[in-house]
Coordinates of N, CA and C in Angstrom, one line a residue:
M1 N 95.4 40.3 188.1 CA 95.5 39.2 187.5 C 93.9 38.9 187.1
L2 N 93.2 39.2 188.1 CA 91.5 39.2 187.5 C 91.2 40.1 186.3
F3 N 91.9 41.0 186.3 CA 91.4 41.9 185.1 C 91.8 41.3 183.6
L4 N 92.8 40.8 183.8 CA 93.3 39.8 182.6 C 92.4 38.8 182.3
I5 N 92.1 37.9 183.1 CA 90.9 37.0 183.0 C 89.7 37.7 182.5
V6 N 89.4 38.8 183.2 CA 88.3 39.0 182.6 C 87.9 39.6 181.3
A7 N 89.2 40.3 180.8 CA 89.3 40.8 179.5 C 89.5 39.5 178.5
L8 N 90.4 38.6 179.0 CA 90.4 37.5 177.8 C 88.8 36.6 177.7
I9 N 88.1 36.9 178.8 CA 86.8 36.1 178.7 C 85.9 37.1 177.9
M10 N 86.2 38.2 177.8 CA 85.3 39.2 177.2 C 85.6 39.2 175.6
L11 N 87.1 39.3 175.5 CA 87.4 38.7 174.2 C 87.1 37.6 173.4
A12 N 87.0 36.6 174.1 CA 86.3 35.1 173.7 C 84.9 35.5 173.5
F13 N 84.1 36.2 174.3 CA 82.6 36.7 173.8 C 82.7 37.2 172.4
V14 N 83.2 38.1 172.4 CA 83.2 39.0 171.2 C 83.7 38.2 170.0
L15 N 84.8 37.4 170.0 CA 85.0 36.7 169.3 C 84.0 35.6 168.6
G16 N 83.3 35.2 169.7 CA 82.4 34.2 169.5 C 80.9 34.8 168.9
S17 N 80.6 36.0 169.0 CA 79.6 36.7 168.6 C 79.8 37.4 167.2
V18 N 81.0 37.3 166.7 CA 81.3 38.3 165.4 C 80.3 37.7 164.4
A19 N 79.8 36.4 164.5 CA 78.8 36.1 163.3 C 77.5 36.7 163.4
Y20 N 77.1 37.3 164.5 CA 75.9 37.8 164.7 C 75.8 39.4 164.9
L21 N 77.1 40.0 165.1 CA 77.0 41.4 165.4 C 77.6 42.1 164.2
P22 N 77.0 43.2 164.0 CA 77.8 44.0 162.7 C 79.4 44.3 163.2
W23 N 79.8 44.4 161.8 CA 81.5 44.6 161.8 C 81.8 45.8 162.8
P24 N 81.1 47.2 162.7 CA 81.5 48.1 163.5 C 81.3 47.9 164.8
V25 N 80.4 47.3 165.5 CA 80.0 47.1 166.8 C 81.3 45.9 167.3
T26 N 81.6 45.0 166.4 CA 82.6 44.0 166.8 C 84.1 44.7 167.1
L27 N 84.2 45.7 166.0 CA 85.7 46.3 166.1 C 85.8 47.3 167.2
A28 N 84.6 47.9 167.5 CA 84.5 48.9 168.6 C 84.8 48.2 170.1
V29 N 84.3 47.0 170.3 CA 84.2 46.2 171.4 C 85.8 45.7 171.6
S30 N 86.1 45.5 170.3 CA 87.5 44.8 170.2 C 88.6 45.8 170.6
A31 N 88.3 47.0 169.9 CA 89.3 48.0 170.4 C 89.4 48.3 171.9
V32 N 88.3 48.4 172.4 CA 88.0 48.6 173.8 C 88.9 47.5 174.8
I33 N 88.6 46.3 174.4 CA 89.4 45.1 175.2 C 90.7 45.3 174.9
I34 N 91.3 45.7 173.4 CA 92.8 45.9 173.3 C 93.3 47.1 174.1
V35 N 92.8 48.1 174.3 CA 93.1 49.2 175.2 C 93.2 48.7 176.6
W36 N 92.2 47.9 177.1 CA 92.5 47.2 178.5 C 93.5 46.5 178.6
L37 N 93.6 45.9 177.7 CA 94.8 44.9 178.0 C 96.0 45.7 177.8
S38 N 96.2 46.4 177.1 CA 97.5 47.4 177.0 C 97.8 48.0 178.1
V39 N 96.4 48.8 179.0 CA 96.8 49.5 180.0 C 97.1 48.3 181.0
F40 N 96.8 47.3 181.3 CA 96.8 46.3 182.2 C 98.6 46.0 182.1
A41 N 99.1 45.6 180.7 CA 100.4 45.2 180.6 C 101.4 46.5 181.0
V42 N 101.0 47.9 180.7 CA 101.9 48.8 181.0 C 101.9 48.9 182.6
R43 N 101.0 48.9 183.3 CA 100.9 48.8 184.9 C 101.9 47.9 185.3
E44 N 101.3 46.6 184.8 CA 102.2 45.4 185.4 C 103.6 45.8 185.1
R45 N 104.1 46.3 184.1 CA 105.7 46.4 183.8 C 106.0 47.5 184.5
R46 N 105.5 48.5 184.8 CA 105.7 49.6 185.7 C 105.9 49.1 187.2
R47 N 105.1 48.3 187.7 CA 105.1 47.9 189.1 C 106.1 46.8 189.2
R48 N 106.5 46.0 188.1 CA 107.5 45.2 188.3 C 109.0 45.7 188.3
S49 N 108.9 46.9 187.5 CA 110.3 47.6 187.2 C 110.4 48.3 188.5
A50 N 109.5 48.9 189.3 CA 109.4 49.7 190.5 C 110.0 48.7 191.5
A51 N 109.3 47.3 191.5 CA 109.7 46.6 192.5 C 111.1 46.1 192.4
G52 N 111.8 45.9 191.2 CA 113.1 45.7 191.0 C 114.0 46.7 191.5
R53 N 113.6 47.9 191.3 CA 114.7 48.9 191.9 C 114.7 49.2 193.3
S54 N 113.7 48.6 194.3 CA 113.6 48.7 195.6 C 114.8 47.9 196.1

């Protein structure tokens, strides 16, 4: 859960700094955050499905 909160805070930071950063930097940082959130979602889904089978 902490990872999700940190990722959302980082996403808000990136969205707030879009006016000051060049587009390639903004897109690169946003891509990293999207990958991070995707990994978190997959891990949570696996954890919940494994807990449901037990």
